[in-house]
Amino acid sequence: GFHLSGTVTEPATATEPEMTYKVAISFDRCKITSVTCGCGNKDIFYCAHVVALSLYRIRKPDQVKLRLPISETLFQMNRDQLQKFVQYLITAHHTEVLPTAQKLADEILSSNSEINQVHGAPDPTAGASIDDENCWHLDEEQVREQVKLFLSQGGYYGSGKQLNSMFAKVREMLRMRDSNGARMLTLITEQFMADPRLSLWRQQGTGITEKCRQLWDELGALWVCVVLNPHCKLEEKSCWLRQLRRWGEMDVCPLEDGNYGNELPNITNALTQSSGHSQDSLARPRRTVFTRAIEGCDLHWQDSHLQRIISSDFYVSPSYQREGESLLFNSQGQPLWLEHVPTACARVDALRSHGYPREALRLTVAIINTLRLQQQRQLEIYKHQKKELLQRGATTITNLEGWVGHPLNPIGCLFLTLTEACRLEEENCLEISDAGDSKPPVYQHVPVMTGSQDGDESYLSLALEVALMGMGQQRVMPEGLYAQDKVCRNEEQIIARLQDLELDPVLVQTLRKQCVLLLEGGPFSGLGEVIHRESVPMHTFAKYLFSALLPHDADLAYKLALRAMRLPVLETTAPSGDVTHPHHLVSVVPSRYPRWFTLGHLESQQCELASTMLTAAKGDMLRLRTVLEAIQKNIHSSSLIFKLAQDAFKIATPADSNSDTTLLNVALELGLQVMRMTLSTLNWRRREMVRWLVTCATEVGVRALVSILQSWYSLFTPTEATSIVAATVMSHNTILRLSLDYPQREELASCARTLALQCAMKDPQNCALSALTLCEKDHIAFETAYQIVIDAASTGMTYTQLFTIARYMEHRGYPLRAFKLASLAMTHLNLAYNQDTHPAINDVLWACALSHSLGKNELAAIIPLVVKSVHCATVLSDILRRCTMTAPGLAGIPGRRNSGKLMSTDKAPLRQLLDATISAYINTTHSRLTHISPRHYGEFIEFLSKARETFLLAQDGHIQFAQFIDNLKQIYKGKKKLMLLVRERFG
């Protein structure tokens, strides 16, 4: 039979009753070609009821009654039986079938109807004819709906994961050689191309979002896989080509390097070194995500050498042909495949994806043998050019097309093909939890199956070798943010896979051999002695190599990591003759660096590599020196060097054991470098850096502290040196931490005082007070600091700074010096009539109180200064009131007599102050009346009352005040309401 039908019962649950569904399945040549189920399921996968019925038929074939096709059964019936059969059928389903039955009856009875032109009748149970297409059932509408839904969610709610699982489904179909794989991919692509966001992104000139970009990449790679199917028919291929061209020509089609033309397009084919450098990069053909697949349609599998490689493990050249140069075999007679590497790897991916794992492995081995031969030849070329290249110190030789970050992921593809052959499948490896915490894969060595490979070579060691070769390839940084980001991402993916390999002796041998080759590989290796200045840096890769090699060959590990520390793009400007990178010639922004969008990430990777080496070199003075020199030579960012200094300090001072002096000294040296780098540039973390440096120097010991105090001017600003550095060094905590003896304490104190005086000379405004504080315990130094303040007071200092130092002097018991500084401060001050809340008022009141307490002479000296500087009536009256409350000279300066009498406002010096206060009240009153609003009248009347109190201190004060009020009434008679209030209060 070709038609299976049945009823499936779903048992009742706590919430749902028992349900029964009718299921019908058609199949043809071992494939399910259509399904229907009463549950109305809408999904690209079969519902549970269809699966249940299929499994029942597979597992219990004898329980399912096998019948002839219905046409055979009908053929055996006579006229009466047929009449009975039809009537019973119509009765059983009369509501659904009756209209159809009536229509068919009319058509059969009409002699010229369409139904009567055809011989025989269809039979759904009879199966298809041998020429009919037969493929698995795929609900196309459902595929469209789901992709549309996931795309509309824009990467949220796990939709990216869902789309990736649809791509995985396509790969699974290809592997099972299910012809629906390409059909499903077509449906997915159509929905991707119809995504409304594409035209929006294009209009705005913004790149596609990161998540979406990765999905498009996978889509492009899958199409390459589909068109490279080794057994597809020509008409299928030409149909795909038409489709791909149609999509590629649409202007919303995403470009291969991830941009919409706002950045320059990528160079993708392996250009030879000399090819037209002057060509305008904008004239380069537009490459979309489908371009590689379109190019892939031109590739075929008919080459006899290729066919022999993939069809036999023992294809070798006859031994008599092994002498001369050959393009088909190496000197051991193993086959080579000399195709453009990413293209050759795309073939491997296609073989793997279409369910030909053995063939994929054979081609992989041929590709690796070819890469090895190329590596050997490049080494020989380099040996001849070495002298000249080393003199120049740079090279123009580089690969314009890197394998890491390449759209076809060639290295990842070879690595996967090889490791899949070595994977130990565990029993329950399918039971991976949703959290994705699957155990890392376990690999075993599987010997390479070829005629004349080394006896101890395994697919696993080849996997390691090819990953190292690919990662170590010297290549130019591609253009554009997306392509650059992809280089970093792909590198991290490959390294993550490498970290799954347990390094046994065989793999360690492979690792060492390949590392030596990379170091000696000249300009063909990213770890060679000379590289192109725009070469992709090797820091991430070198960090992996360093950690992997360290337990087995420390010298090689350090040599490699130190070589990789460089970042030439930051070292120099481009030499004028350097034209290996045609698309930098039309750089839109003329800048010193090419447009490296990932530079920040690359610099932090450089820092990570340095940190890894520092950690490993702890305790080894020689190694630490070398690493330190590499850091100082190659790292140009102060914040990264600071991070390294902090890392080194943390590792050098573990909580549970003694400090490591070697590493501590490195931390200090890096810290000092940061201080010098950031001294003249503004850095928001500068205070933190300075404090950290003092902490670090304290850990190193007293000599380090003396050294930073003595050379402060090359490390700190005067303010930092006095307020943070010297203050911390002299603090009680530091002395306790270092448990210093008396001579050591004295030495530190002496250095701190010298620093303080030097800083006070250089920047008196900001350092004078700190300098005085630091010199308190040494009379000569303190006097020197005071003299510096006095010298600077008349020119370089503000009243705030002078008042602060004056108060400090009074607090220290130098009231006359305080008076002198306060007098100097007063000469810098100017308080207008309306500044009655000025912050300096407290200082003025304090200065007058100080003068008053010292005696009549000092008060007489300061009052003229006050009168000159302060024009605010309320402040002046406040000073006047305080001076009349107590007798002057109460500070009791030794050797001075004090009369103990209160001072009169009629006599000097208070007379001058009284006149100035009255005059200030008069001026302020006129100023306030020029623009007064009714809501301020009440306040103004209170102000006049205060003024009256001051007037009345003078002998003829009441007369003066009366005249003043009359005067006001005369001048401001227009302000009737206000003058009424003045009359009410003052008559």
Coordinates of N, CA and C in Angstrom, one line a residue, residues 262-372:
N262 N 28.5 52.2 2.8 CA 29.1 53.4 3.4 C 30.5 53.2 3.8
E263 N 31.0 51.9 3.7 CA 32.4 51.7 3.8 C 32.9 51.0 2.5
L264 N 34.2 50.9 2.3 CA 34.7 50.4 1.1 C 34.5 48.9 1.1
P265 N 34.2 48.3 -0.1 CA 34.0 46.9 -0.1 C 35.2 46.1 0.1
N266 N 35.0 44.8 0.4 CA 36.2 43.9 0.7 C 36.8 43.3 -0.5
I267 N 38.1 43.1 -0.4 CA 38.8 42.3 -1.4 C 38.6 40.8 -1.0
T268 N 38.1 40.0 -1.9 CA 37.8 38.6 -1.5 C 38.6 37.6 -2.2
N269 N 38.9 37.8 -3.5 CA 39.7 36.8 -4.2 C 41.1 36.9 -3.9
A270 N 41.8 35.8 -3.8 CA 43.3 35.9 -3.5 C 44.0 36.6 -4.6
L271 N 44.2 37.9 -4.5 CA 44.8 38.7 -5.5 C 46.3 38.5 -5.5
T272 N 46.9 38.5 -6.6 CA 48.4 38.3 -6.6 C 49.0 39.7 -6.1
Q273 N 50.2 39.6 -5.7 CA 50.8 40.8 -5.1 C 50.8 42.0 -6.1
S274 N 51.0 41.8 -7.4 CA 51.2 42.9 -8.3 C 49.9 43.4 -8.9
S275 N 48.8 42.8 -8.7 CA 47.6 43.1 -9.5 C 47.2 44.6 -9.2
G276 N 46.8 45.3 -10.3 CA 46.6 46.7 -10.3 C 46.3 47.4 -9.0
H277 N 47.3 47.9 -8.3 CA 47.1 48.6 -7.1 C 46.4 49.9 -7.2
S278 N 46.5 50.5 -8.4 CA 46.0 51.8 -8.5 C 44.5 51.8 -8.8
Q279 N 43.9 50.6 -9.0 CA 42.5 50.6 -9.4 C 41.6 51.3 -8.3
D280 N 40.6 51.9 -8.8 CA 39.7 52.6 -7.9 C 38.9 51.5 -7.2
S281 N 39.0 51.5 -5.8 CA 38.3 50.5 -5.1 C 36.8 50.5 -5.3
L282 N 36.3 51.7 -5.7 CA 34.8 51.8 -5.8 C 34.3 51.1 -7.1
A283 N 35.3 50.8 -8.0 CA 34.9 50.2 -9.3 C 34.9 48.7 -9.1
R284 N 35.3 48.2 -7.9 CA 35.3 46.7 -7.7 C 33.8 46.2 -7.7
P285 N 33.7 45.0 -8.3 CA 32.3 44.5 -8.4 C 31.6 44.4 -7.0
R286 N 30.3 44.6 -7.0 CA 29.6 44.5 -5.7 C 29.4 43.0 -5.3
R287 N 29.9 42.7 -4.1 CA 29.8 41.3 -3.7 C 28.7 41.2 -2.6
T288 N 27.7 40.4 -2.9 CA 26.6 40.1 -1.9 C 26.9 38.8 -1.2
V289 N 26.0 38.6 -0.2 CA 26.2 37.3 0.6 C 26.0 36.1 -0.3
F290 N 25.4 36.3 -1.6 CA 25.2 35.1 -2.4 C 26.3 35.0 -3.5
T291 N 27.2 35.9 -3.5 CA 28.2 35.9 -4.6 C 29.1 34.6 -4.6
R292 N 29.4 34.2 -3.4 CA 30.3 33.0 -3.3 C 29.5 31.8 -3.9
A293 N 28.2 31.7 -3.6 CA 27.4 30.6 -4.0 C 27.3 30.6 -5.6
I294 N 27.1 31.9 -6.1 CA 27.0 32.0 -7.5 C 28.3 31.6 -8.2
E295 N 29.4 32.0 -7.6 CA 30.7 31.5 -8.1 C 30.9 30.0 -8.0
G296 N 30.3 29.5 -6.9 CA 30.3 28.0 -6.7 C 29.6 27.2 -7.7
C297 N 28.6 27.8 -8.4 CA 27.9 27.1 -9.5 C 28.8 26.8 -10.6
D298 N 30.0 27.5 -10.8 CA 30.9 27.2 -11.9 C 31.8 26.0 -11.5
L299 N 31.8 25.6 -10.3 CA 32.7 24.5 -9.9 C 32.1 23.2 -10.2
H300 N 32.9 22.2 -10.6 CA 32.3 20.9 -10.9 C 33.2 19.8 -10.2
W301 N 32.8 18.6 -10.2 CA 33.6 17.5 -9.5 C 34.2 16.5 -10.5
Q302 N 34.2 16.9 -11.8 CA 34.6 15.9 -12.9 C 36.1 15.7 -12.9
D303 N 36.9 16.5 -12.3 CA 38.3 16.4 -12.4 C 38.8 15.0 -12.0
S304 N 39.5 14.3 -12.8 CA 39.8 12.9 -12.6 C 40.7 12.8 -11.3
H305 N 41.7 13.7 -11.2 CA 42.6 13.7 -10.0 C 41.7 13.9 -8.7
L306 N 40.8 14.8 -8.7 CA 39.9 15.0 -7.6 C 39.1 13.8 -7.3
Q307 N 38.5 13.2 -8.3 CA 37.7 12.0 -8.2 C 38.5 10.8 -7.5
R308 N 39.8 10.7 -7.9 CA 40.6 9.7 -7.3 C 40.9 10.0 -5.9
I309 N 41.2 11.3 -5.6 CA 41.5 11.6 -4.2 C 40.3 11.3 -3.3
I310 N 39.1 11.6 -3.7 CA 38.0 11.4 -2.7 C 37.5 10.0 -2.8
S311 N 37.9 9.2 -3.8 CA 37.3 7.8 -3.8 C 38.2 6.8 -3.2
S312 N 39.5 7.1 -2.9 CA 40.3 6.1 -2.3 C 41.3 6.6 -1.3
D313 N 41.5 5.8 -0.2 CA 42.5 6.1 0.8 C 43.9 5.8 0.3
F314 N 44.0 5.0 -0.8 CA 45.4 4.6 -1.1 C 45.8 5.1 -2.5
Y315 N 45.3 6.3 -2.9 CA 45.7 6.9 -4.1 C 47.1 7.5 -4.0
V316 N 48.1 7.0 -4.6 CA 49.4 7.6 -4.5 C 50.1 7.6 -5.9
S317 N 51.1 8.4 -6.1 CA 51.7 8.4 -7.4 C 52.7 7.2 -7.5
P318 N 52.8 6.7 -8.7 CA 53.8 5.6 -8.9 C 55.2 6.0 -8.4
S319 N 55.9 5.1 -7.8 CA 57.2 5.5 -7.2 C 58.2 6.1 -8.2
Y320 N 58.1 5.6 -9.4 CA 59.1 6.1 -10.4 C 58.9 7.6 -10.8
Q321 N 57.7 8.2 -10.4 CA 57.4 9.5 -10.8 C 57.8 10.5 -9.7
R322 N 58.4 10.1 -8.6 CA 58.5 10.9 -7.4 C 59.8 11.8 -7.4
E323 N 60.5 11.8 -8.5 CA 61.8 12.6 -8.5 C 61.5 14.1 -8.8
G324 N 60.9 14.4 -9.9 CA 60.8 15.8 -10.3 C 59.7 16.6 -9.6
E325 N 59.5 17.8 -10.0 CA 58.4 18.6 -9.4 C 57.1 18.1 -10.0
S326 N 56.1 18.1 -9.1 CA 54.8 17.6 -9.7 C 53.7 18.5 -9.1
L327 N 52.7 18.8 -9.8 CA 51.6 19.6 -9.3 C 50.5 18.7 -8.6
L328 N 50.6 17.4 -8.9 CA 49.6 16.5 -8.4 C 50.0 15.7 -7.1
F329 N 51.3 15.5 -6.9 CA 51.7 14.7 -5.7 C 52.9 15.4 -5.1
N330 N 53.1 15.1 -3.8 CA 54.3 15.6 -3.1 C 55.4 14.5 -3.2
S331 N 56.6 14.8 -2.6 CA 57.7 13.9 -2.8 C 57.5 12.5 -2.2
Q332 N 56.5 12.4 -1.2 CA 56.2 11.1 -0.7 C 55.2 10.4 -1.5
G333 N 54.7 11.0 -2.6 CA 53.7 10.4 -3.5 C 52.3 10.6 -3.1
Q334 N 52.1 11.5 -2.0 CA 50.7 11.7 -1.6 C 50.1 12.8 -2.5
P335 N 48.8 12.6 -2.8 CA 48.1 13.5 -3.7 C 48.0 14.9 -3.1
L336 N 48.1 15.9 -3.9 CA 47.9 17.3 -3.5 C 46.7 17.8 -4.2
W337 N 46.1 18.9 -3.7 CA 44.9 19.5 -4.4 C 45.2 21.0 -4.4
L338 N 45.6 21.5 -5.5 CA 46.1 22.9 -5.5 C 45.1 23.9 -5.9
E339 N 43.9 23.9 -5.2 CA 42.9 24.9 -5.5 C 43.0 26.0 -4.5
H340 N 42.4 27.2 -4.8 CA 42.4 28.3 -3.9 C 41.8 27.8 -2.6
V341 N 42.6 28.0 -1.5 CA 42.3 27.3 -0.2 C 40.8 27.4 0.3
P342 N 40.2 28.6 0.4 CA 38.8 28.6 0.9 C 37.9 27.8 -0.1
T343 N 38.2 27.8 -1.4 CA 37.3 27.1 -2.3 C 37.4 25.6 -2.0
A344 N 38.7 25.1 -1.9 CA 38.9 23.7 -1.6 C 38.2 23.3 -0.3
C345 N 38.3 24.2 0.7 CA 37.6 23.9 2.0 C 36.1 23.9 1.8
A346 N 35.6 24.7 0.9 CA 34.1 24.7 0.7 C 33.7 23.4 0.1
R347 N 34.6 22.8 -0.7 CA 34.3 21.4 -1.2 C 34.2 20.4 -0.1
V348 N 35.1 20.5 0.9 CA 35.2 19.6 2.0 C 33.8 19.8 2.8
D349 N 33.5 21.0 3.0 CA 32.2 21.3 3.8 C 31.0 20.7 3.0
A350 N 31.0 20.8 1.7 CA 29.9 20.3 0.9 C 29.9 18.7 1.0
L351 N 31.0 18.1 0.9 CA 31.1 16.6 1.1 C 30.6 16.2 2.5
R352 N 31.0 16.9 3.5 CA 30.6 16.6 4.9 C 29.1 16.8 5.0
S353 N 28.6 17.9 4.4 CA 27.2 18.3 4.6 C 26.3 17.4 3.8
H354 N 26.8 16.8 2.7 CA 25.9 16.0 1.9 C 26.0 14.5 2.2
G355 N 26.7 14.2 3.4 CA 26.7 12.9 3.9 C 27.8 12.0 3.2
Y356 N 28.9 12.7 3.0 CA 30.1 11.9 2.4 C 31.3 12.1 3.4
P357 N 31.3 11.7 4.6 CA 32.3 12.0 5.6 C 33.7 11.4 5.2
R358 N 33.7 10.2 4.6 CA 35.0 9.6 4.3 C 35.7 10.4 3.2
E359 N 34.9 10.8 2.2 CA 35.4 11.6 1.0 C 35.9 12.9 1.5
A360 N 35.2 13.6 2.5 CA 35.6 14.9 3.0 C 36.9 14.7 3.7
L361 N 37.1 13.6 4.4 CA 38.4 13.4 5.1 C 39.5 13.3 4.1
R362 N 39.3 12.5 3.1 CA 40.4 12.3 2.1 C 40.8 13.6 1.4
L363 N 39.8 14.4 1.1 CA 40.2 15.7 0.5 C 40.9 16.6 1.5
T364 N 40.4 16.6 2.7 CA 41.1 17.4 3.8 C 42.6 17.0 3.9
V365 N 42.9 15.8 3.9 CA 44.3 15.3 4.0 C 45.1 15.9 2.8
A366 N 44.5 15.8 1.6 CA 45.2 16.3 0.4 C 45.5 17.8 0.5
I367 N 44.5 18.5 1.1 CA 44.6 20.0 1.2 C 45.7 20.3 2.2
I368 N 45.8 19.5 3.4 CA 46.8 19.8 4.4 C 48.2 19.5 3.8
N369 N 48.3 18.4 3.0 CA 49.6 18.1 2.4 C 50.0 19.2 1.5
T370 N 49.1 19.9 0.8 CA 49.4 21.0 -0.1 C 49.8 22.2 0.8
L371 N 49.1 22.5 1.9 CA 49.5 23.6 2.7 C 50.9 23.4 3.3
R372 N 51.2 22.1 3.7 CA 52.6 21.8 4.2 C 53.6 22.1 3.2

